[in-house]
mmCIF file of C-alpha atoms and ligand atoms in Angstrom:
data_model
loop_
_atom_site.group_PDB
_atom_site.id
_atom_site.type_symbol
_atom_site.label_atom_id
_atom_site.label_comp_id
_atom_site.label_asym_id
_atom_site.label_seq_id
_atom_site.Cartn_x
_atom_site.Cartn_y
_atom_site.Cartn_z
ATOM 1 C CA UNK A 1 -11.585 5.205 7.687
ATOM 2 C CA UNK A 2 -14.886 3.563 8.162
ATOM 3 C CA UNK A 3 -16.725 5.382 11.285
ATOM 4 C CA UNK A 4 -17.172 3.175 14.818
ATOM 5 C CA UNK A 5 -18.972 3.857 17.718
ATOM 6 C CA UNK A 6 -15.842 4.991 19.327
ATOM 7 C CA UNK A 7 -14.659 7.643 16.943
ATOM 8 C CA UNK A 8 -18.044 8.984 14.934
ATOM 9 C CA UNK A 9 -18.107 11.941 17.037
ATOM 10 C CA UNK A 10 -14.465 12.486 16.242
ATOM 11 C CA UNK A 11 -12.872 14.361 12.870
ATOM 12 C CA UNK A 12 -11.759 11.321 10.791
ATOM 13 C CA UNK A 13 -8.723 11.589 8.224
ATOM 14 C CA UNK A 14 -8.427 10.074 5.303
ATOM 15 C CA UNK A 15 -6.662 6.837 4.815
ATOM 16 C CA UNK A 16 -4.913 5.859 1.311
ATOM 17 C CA UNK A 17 -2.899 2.831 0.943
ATOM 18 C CA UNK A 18 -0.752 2.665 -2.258
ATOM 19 C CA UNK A 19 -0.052 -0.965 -4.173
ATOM 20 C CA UNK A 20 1.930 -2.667 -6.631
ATOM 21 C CA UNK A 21 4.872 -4.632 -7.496
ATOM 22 C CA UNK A 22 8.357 -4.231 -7.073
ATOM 23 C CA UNK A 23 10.059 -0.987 -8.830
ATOM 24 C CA UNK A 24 5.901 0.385 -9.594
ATOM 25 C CA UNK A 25 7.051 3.765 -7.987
ATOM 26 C CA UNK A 26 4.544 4.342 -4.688
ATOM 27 C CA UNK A 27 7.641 5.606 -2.067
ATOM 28 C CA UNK A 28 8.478 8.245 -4.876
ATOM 29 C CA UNK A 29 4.540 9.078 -5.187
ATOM 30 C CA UNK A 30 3.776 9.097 -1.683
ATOM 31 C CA UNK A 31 5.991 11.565 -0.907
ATOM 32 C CA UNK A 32 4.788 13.967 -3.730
ATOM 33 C CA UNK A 33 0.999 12.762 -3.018
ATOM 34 C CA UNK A 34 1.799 14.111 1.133
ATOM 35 C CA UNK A 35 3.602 17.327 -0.348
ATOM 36 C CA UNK A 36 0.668 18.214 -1.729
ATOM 37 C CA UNK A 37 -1.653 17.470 0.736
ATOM 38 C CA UNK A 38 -0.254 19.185 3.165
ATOM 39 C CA UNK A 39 -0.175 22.099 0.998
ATOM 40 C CA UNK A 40 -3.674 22.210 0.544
ATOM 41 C CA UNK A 41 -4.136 21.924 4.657
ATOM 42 C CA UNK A 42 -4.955 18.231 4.879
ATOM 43 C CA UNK A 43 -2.399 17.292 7.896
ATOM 44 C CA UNK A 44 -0.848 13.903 6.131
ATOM 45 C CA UNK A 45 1.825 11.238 7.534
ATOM 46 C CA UNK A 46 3.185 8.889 5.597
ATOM 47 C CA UNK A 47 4.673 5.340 6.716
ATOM 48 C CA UNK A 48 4.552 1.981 5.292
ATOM 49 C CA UNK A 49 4.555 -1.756 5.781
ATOM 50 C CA UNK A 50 5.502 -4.332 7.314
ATOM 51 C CA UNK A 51 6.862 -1.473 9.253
ATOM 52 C CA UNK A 52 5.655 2.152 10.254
ATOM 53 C CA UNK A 53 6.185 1.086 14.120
ATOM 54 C CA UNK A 54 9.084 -0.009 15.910
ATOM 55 C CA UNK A 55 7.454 -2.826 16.870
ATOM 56 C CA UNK A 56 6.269 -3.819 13.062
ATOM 57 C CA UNK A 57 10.068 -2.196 11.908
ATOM 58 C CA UNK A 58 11.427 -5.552 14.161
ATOM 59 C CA UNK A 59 9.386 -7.770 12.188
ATOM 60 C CA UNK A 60 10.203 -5.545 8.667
ATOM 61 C CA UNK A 61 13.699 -6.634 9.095
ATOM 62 C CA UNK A 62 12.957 -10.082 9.658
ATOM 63 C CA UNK A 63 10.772 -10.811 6.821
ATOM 64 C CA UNK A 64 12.598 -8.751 4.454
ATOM 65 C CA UNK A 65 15.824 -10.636 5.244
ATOM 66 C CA UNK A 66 14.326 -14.088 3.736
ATOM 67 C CA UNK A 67 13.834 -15.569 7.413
ATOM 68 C CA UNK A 68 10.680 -15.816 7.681
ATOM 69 C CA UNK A 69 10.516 -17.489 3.948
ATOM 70 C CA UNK A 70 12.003 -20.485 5.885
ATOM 71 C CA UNK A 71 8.814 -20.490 8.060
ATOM 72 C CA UNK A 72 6.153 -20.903 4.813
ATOM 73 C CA UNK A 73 3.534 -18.832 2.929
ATOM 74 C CA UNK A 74 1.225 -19.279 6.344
ATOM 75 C CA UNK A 75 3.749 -18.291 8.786
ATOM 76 C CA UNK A 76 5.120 -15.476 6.416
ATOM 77 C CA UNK A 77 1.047 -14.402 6.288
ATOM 78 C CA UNK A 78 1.293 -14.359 10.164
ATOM 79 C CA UNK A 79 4.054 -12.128 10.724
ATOM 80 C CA UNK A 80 3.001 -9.315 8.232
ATOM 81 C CA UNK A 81 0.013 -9.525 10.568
ATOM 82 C CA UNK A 82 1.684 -9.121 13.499
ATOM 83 C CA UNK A 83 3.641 -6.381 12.328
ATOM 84 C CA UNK A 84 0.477 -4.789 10.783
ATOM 85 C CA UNK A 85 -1.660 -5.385 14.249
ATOM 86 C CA UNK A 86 1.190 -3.033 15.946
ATOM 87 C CA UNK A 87 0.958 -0.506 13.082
ATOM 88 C CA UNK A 88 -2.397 0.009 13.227
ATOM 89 C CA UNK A 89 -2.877 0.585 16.585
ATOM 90 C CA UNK A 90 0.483 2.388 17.651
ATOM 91 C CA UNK A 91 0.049 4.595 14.397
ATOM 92 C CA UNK A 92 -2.647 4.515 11.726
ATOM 93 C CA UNK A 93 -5.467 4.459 14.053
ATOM 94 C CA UNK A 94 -4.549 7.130 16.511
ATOM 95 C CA UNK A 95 -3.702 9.749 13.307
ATOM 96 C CA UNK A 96 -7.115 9.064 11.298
ATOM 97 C CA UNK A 97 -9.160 9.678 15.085
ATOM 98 C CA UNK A 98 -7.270 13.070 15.076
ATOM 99 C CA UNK A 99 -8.168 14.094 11.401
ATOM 100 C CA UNK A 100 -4.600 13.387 10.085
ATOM 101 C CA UNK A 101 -4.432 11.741 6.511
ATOM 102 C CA UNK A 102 -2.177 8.752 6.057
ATOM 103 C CA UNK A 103 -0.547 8.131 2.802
ATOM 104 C CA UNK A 104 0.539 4.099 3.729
ATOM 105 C CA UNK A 105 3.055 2.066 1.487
ATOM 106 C CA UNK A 106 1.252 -1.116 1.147
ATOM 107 C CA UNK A 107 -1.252 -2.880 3.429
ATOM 108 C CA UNK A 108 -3.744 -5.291 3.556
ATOM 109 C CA UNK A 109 -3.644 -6.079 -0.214
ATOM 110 C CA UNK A 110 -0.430 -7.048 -0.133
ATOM 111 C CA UNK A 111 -0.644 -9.913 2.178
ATOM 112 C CA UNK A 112 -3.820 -10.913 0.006
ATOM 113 C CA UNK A 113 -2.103 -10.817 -2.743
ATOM 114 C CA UNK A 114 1.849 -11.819 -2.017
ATOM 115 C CA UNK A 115 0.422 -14.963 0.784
ATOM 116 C CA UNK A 116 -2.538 -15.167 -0.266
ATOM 117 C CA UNK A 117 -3.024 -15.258 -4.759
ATOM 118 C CA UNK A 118 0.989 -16.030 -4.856
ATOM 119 C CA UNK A 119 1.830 -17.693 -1.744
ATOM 120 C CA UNK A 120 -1.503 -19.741 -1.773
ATOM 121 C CA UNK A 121 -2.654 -19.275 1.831
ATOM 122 C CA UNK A 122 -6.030 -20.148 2.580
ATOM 123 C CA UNK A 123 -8.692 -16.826 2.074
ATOM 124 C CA UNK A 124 -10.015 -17.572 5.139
ATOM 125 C CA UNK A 125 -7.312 -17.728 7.286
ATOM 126 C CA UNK A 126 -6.198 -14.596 5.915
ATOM 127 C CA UNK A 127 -9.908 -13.120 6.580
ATOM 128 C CA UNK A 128 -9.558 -13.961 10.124
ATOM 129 C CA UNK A 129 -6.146 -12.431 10.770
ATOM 130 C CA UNK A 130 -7.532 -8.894 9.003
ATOM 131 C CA UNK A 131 -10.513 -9.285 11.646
ATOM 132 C CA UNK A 132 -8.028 -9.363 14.531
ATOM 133 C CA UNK A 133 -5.571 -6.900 13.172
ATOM 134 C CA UNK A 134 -7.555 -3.802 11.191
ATOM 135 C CA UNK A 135 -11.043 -4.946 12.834
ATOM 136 C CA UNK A 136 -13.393 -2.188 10.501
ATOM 137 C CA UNK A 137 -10.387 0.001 9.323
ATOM 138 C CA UNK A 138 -10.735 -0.257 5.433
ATOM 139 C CA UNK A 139 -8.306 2.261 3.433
ATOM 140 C CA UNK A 140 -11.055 5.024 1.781
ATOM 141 C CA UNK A 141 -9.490 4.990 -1.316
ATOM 142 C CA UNK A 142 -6.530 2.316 -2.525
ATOM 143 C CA UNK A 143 -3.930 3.198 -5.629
ATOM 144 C CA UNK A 144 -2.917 0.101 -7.230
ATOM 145 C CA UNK A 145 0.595 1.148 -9.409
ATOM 146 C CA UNK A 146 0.946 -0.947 -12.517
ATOM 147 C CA UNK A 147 3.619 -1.211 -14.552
ATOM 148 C CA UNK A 148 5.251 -3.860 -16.964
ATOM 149 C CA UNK A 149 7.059 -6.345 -15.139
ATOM 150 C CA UNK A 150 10.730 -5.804 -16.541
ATOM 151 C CA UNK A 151 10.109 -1.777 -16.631
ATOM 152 C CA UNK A 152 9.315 -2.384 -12.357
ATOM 153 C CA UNK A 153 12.681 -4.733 -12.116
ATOM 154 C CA UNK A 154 14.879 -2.462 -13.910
ATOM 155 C CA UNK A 155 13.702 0.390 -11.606
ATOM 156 C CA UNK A 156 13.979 -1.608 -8.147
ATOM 157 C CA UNK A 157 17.535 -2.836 -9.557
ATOM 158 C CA UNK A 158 18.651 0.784 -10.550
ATOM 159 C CA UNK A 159 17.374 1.799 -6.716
ATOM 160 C CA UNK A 160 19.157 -0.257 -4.958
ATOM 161 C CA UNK A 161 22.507 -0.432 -6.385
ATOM 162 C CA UNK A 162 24.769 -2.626 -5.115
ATOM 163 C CA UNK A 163 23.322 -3.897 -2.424
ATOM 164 C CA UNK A 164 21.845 -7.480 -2.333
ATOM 165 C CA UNK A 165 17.996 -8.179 -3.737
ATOM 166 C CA UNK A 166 15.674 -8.668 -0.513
ATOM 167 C CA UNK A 167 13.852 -11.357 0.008
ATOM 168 C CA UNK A 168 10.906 -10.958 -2.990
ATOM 169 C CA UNK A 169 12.827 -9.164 -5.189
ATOM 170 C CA UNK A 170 14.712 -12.476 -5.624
ATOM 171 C CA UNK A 171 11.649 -14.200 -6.989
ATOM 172 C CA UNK A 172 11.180 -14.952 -10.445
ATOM 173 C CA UNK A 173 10.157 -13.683 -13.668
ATOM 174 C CA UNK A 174 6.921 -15.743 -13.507
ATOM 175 C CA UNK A 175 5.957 -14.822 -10.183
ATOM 176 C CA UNK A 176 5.936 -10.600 -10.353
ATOM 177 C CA UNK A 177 3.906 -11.649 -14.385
ATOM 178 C CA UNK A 178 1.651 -13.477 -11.444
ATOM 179 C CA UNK A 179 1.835 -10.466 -9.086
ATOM 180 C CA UNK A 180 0.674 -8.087 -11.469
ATOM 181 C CA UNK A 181 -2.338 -9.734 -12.678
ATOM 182 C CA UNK A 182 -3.306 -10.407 -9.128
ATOM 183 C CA UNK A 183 -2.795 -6.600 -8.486
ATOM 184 C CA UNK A 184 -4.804 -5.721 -11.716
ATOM 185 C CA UNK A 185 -7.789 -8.395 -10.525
ATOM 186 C CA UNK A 186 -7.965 -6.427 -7.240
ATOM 187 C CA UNK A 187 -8.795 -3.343 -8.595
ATOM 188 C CA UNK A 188 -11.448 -5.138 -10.958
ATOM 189 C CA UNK A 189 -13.258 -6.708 -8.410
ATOM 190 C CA UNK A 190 -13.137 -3.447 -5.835
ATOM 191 C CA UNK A 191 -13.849 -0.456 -8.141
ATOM 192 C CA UNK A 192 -15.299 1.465 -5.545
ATOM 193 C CA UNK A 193 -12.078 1.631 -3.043
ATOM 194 C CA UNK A 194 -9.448 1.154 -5.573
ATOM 195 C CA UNK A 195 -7.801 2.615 -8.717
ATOM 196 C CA UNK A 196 -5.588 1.950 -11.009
ATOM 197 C CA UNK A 197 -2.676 3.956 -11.824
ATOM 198 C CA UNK A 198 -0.848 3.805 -15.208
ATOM 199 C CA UNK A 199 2.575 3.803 -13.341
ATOM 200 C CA UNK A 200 4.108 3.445 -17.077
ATOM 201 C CA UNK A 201 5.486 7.234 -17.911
ATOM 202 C CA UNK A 202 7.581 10.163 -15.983
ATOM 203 C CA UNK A 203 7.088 11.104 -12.516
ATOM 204 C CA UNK A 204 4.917 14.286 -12.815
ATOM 205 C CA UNK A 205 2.405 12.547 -15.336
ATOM 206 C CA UNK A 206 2.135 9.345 -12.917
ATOM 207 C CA UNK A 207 1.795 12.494 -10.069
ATOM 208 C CA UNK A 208 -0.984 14.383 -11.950
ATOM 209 C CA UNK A 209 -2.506 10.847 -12.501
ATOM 210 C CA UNK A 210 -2.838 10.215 -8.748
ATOM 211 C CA UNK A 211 -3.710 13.657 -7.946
ATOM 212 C CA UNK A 212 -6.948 13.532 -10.471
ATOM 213 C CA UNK A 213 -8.040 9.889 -8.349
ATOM 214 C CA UNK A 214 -7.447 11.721 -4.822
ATOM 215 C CA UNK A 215 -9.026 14.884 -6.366
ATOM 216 C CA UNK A 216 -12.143 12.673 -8.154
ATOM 217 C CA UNK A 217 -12.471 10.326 -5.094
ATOM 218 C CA UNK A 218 -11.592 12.426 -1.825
ATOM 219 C CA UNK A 219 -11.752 15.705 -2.426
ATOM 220 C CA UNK A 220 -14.579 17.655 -2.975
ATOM 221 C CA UNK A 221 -14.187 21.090 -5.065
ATOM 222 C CA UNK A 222 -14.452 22.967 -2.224
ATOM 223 C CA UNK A 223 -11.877 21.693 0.112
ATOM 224 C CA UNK A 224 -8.829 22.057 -2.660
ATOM 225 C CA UNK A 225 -10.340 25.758 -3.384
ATOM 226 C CA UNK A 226 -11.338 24.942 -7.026
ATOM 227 C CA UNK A 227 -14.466 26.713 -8.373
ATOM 228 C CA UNK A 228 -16.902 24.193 -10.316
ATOM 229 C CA UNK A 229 -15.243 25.381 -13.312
ATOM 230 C CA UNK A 230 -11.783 24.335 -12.678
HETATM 231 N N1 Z5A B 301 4.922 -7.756 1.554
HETATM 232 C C1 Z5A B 301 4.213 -8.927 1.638
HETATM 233 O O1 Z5A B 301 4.596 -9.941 1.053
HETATM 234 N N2 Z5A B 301 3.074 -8.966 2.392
HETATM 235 C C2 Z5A B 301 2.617 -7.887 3.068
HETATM 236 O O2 Z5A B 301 1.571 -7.984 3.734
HETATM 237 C C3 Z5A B 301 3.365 -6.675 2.967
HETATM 238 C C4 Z5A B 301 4.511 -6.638 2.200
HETATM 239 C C5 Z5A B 301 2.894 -5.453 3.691
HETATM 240 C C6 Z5A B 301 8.269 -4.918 1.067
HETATM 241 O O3 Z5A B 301 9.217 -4.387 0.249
HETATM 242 C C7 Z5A B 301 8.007 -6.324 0.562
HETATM 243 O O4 Z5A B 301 7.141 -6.999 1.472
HETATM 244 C C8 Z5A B 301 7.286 -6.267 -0.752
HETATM 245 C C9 Z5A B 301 5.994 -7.053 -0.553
HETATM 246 C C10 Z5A B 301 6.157 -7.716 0.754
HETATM 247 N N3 Z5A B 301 7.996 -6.911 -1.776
HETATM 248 N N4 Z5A B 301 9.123 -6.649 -2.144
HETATM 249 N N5 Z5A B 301 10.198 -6.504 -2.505
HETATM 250 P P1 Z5A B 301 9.753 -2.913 0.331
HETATM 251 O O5 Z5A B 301 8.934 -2.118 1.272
HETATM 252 O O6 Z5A B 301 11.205 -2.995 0.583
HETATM 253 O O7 Z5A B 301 9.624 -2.420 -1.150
HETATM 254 P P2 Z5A B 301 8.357 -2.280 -2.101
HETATM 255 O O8 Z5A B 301 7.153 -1.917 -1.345
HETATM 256 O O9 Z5A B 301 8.285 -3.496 -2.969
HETATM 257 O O10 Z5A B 301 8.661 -1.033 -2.999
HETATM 258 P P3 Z5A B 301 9.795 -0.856 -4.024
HETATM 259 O O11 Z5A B 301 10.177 -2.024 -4.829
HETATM 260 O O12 Z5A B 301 10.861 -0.286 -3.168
HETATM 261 O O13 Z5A B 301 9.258 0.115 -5.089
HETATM 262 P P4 Z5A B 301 8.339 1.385 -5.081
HETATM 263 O O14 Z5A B 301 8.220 2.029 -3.752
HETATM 264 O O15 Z5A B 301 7.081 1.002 -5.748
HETATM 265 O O16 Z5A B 301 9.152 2.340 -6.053
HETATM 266 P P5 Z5A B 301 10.068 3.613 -5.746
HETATM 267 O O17 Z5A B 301 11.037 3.326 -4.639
HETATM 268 O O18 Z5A B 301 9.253 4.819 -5.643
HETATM 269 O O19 Z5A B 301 10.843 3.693 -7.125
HETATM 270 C C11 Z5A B 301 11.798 2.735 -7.483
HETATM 271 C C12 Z5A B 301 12.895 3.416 -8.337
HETATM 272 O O20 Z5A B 301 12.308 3.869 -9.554
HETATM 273 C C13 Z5A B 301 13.518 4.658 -7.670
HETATM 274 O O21 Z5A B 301 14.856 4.728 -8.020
HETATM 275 C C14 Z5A B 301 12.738 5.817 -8.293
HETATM 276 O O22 Z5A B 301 13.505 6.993 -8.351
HETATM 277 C C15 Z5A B 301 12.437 5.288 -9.677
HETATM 278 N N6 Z5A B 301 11.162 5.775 -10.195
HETATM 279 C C16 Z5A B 301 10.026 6.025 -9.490
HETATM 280 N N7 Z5A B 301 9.047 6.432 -10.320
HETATM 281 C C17 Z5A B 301 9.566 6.438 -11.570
HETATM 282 C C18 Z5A B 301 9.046 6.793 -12.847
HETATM 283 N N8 Z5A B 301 7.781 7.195 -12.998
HETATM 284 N N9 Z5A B 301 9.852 6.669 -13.914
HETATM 285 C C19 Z5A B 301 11.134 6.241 -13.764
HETATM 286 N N10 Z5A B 301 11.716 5.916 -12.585
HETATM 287 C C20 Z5A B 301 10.930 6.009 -11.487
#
């Protein structure tokens, strides 16, 4: 969380957002990610978006249920940002100022990436609604999952069962191809916040994979109890 005037005094957590495309496996690795924080003493929440507030849970269901789709790209943009400007402050903000780490399910990257690369909204306009809704809040570190397009399907299909495809799940073949690169160019151009995660194997290697970028870009030696050695 980058420091303010209002909270440099204060102990900051740490704030990771996790990225990808559909079926690329963050919920499963967020909750192992938050296991093991907490059992190394880092206090950690985990929530998501759009959602992670009942006000921005409102809007989740919306969205999600192809309403907003109706609307276009700009008015989509504008109610992930509406549901994100309630997140933030209600619940992201308020755990980082007391030292909590939050593990987040998607955030800003997705509406650049899903409005903005796919959905063709204008940079700028996006730009202004981050200013209004995360003001200086910038994620410390960002995993970006990647994994082959039809691998990510079949997962998000074998998840859900029988119950109907949501809103971008019904998109097509073309457009998570699209997705993917966008994801991919994001972690190219922002090496310093983001990584990216080989999400293309079994759950404890893609685990031990984000556990080496927390370890290599959050943690120093000291605060998991490692010796230099280790
Ligand atoms: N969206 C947007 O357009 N703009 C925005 O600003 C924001 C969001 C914030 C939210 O969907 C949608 O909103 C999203 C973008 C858009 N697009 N869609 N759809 P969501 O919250 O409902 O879902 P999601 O974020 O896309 O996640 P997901 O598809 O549910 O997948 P996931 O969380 O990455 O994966 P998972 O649930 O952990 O795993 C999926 C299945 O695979 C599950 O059965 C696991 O047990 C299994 N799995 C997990 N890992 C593995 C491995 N390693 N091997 C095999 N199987 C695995």
């Amino acid at each position: 969380m980058s420091k303010t005037a209002s909270n440099v005094d204060l102990p900051v957590g740490r704030f990771i957002t996790f990225e990808g495309g559909e079926g690329a496996g963050k919920s499963t690795q967020i909750a192992i990610l938050a296991d093991r924080l907490n059992g190394a003493n880092h206090r950690t929440i985990t929530t998501r978006e759009p959602g992670g507030s009942a006000g921005a849970e409102i809007v989740r269901h919306l969205v999600l249920s192809g309403m907003g789709k109706f609307l276009g790209a700009e008015a989509e943009a504008l109610l992930f940002a509406a549901a994100r400007d309630d997140h933030v402050h209600q619940v992201i903000a308020p755990a980082l100022r007391r030292g909590i780490w939050v593990l987040c399910d998607r955030f800003t990257d997705s509406t650049r990436v899903y409005q903005g690369k796919l959905g063709k909204v204008d940079p700028a306009l996006l730009r202004a609604m981050e200013r209004v809704t995360i003001g200086e809040l910038r994620p410390d570190l960002t995993l970006i999952f990647d994994v082959p397009v039809a691998i990510g399907l079949r997962r998000a299909i074998l998840r859900r069962g029988k119950t109907a495809a949501d809103r971008f799940e019904q998109e097509n073949i073309e457009f998570h191809e699209k997705l993917r690169e966008a994801y991919r160019q994001v972690a190219v151009d922002e090496p310093e916040r983001c990584v990216l995660i080989d999400a293309n194997a079994d759950q404890e290697t893609v685990a031990a994979r984000v556990w080496a970028a927390v370890k290599d870009r959050l943690l120093l030696a000291v605060d998991i109890g490692e010796t230099s050695g280790a």
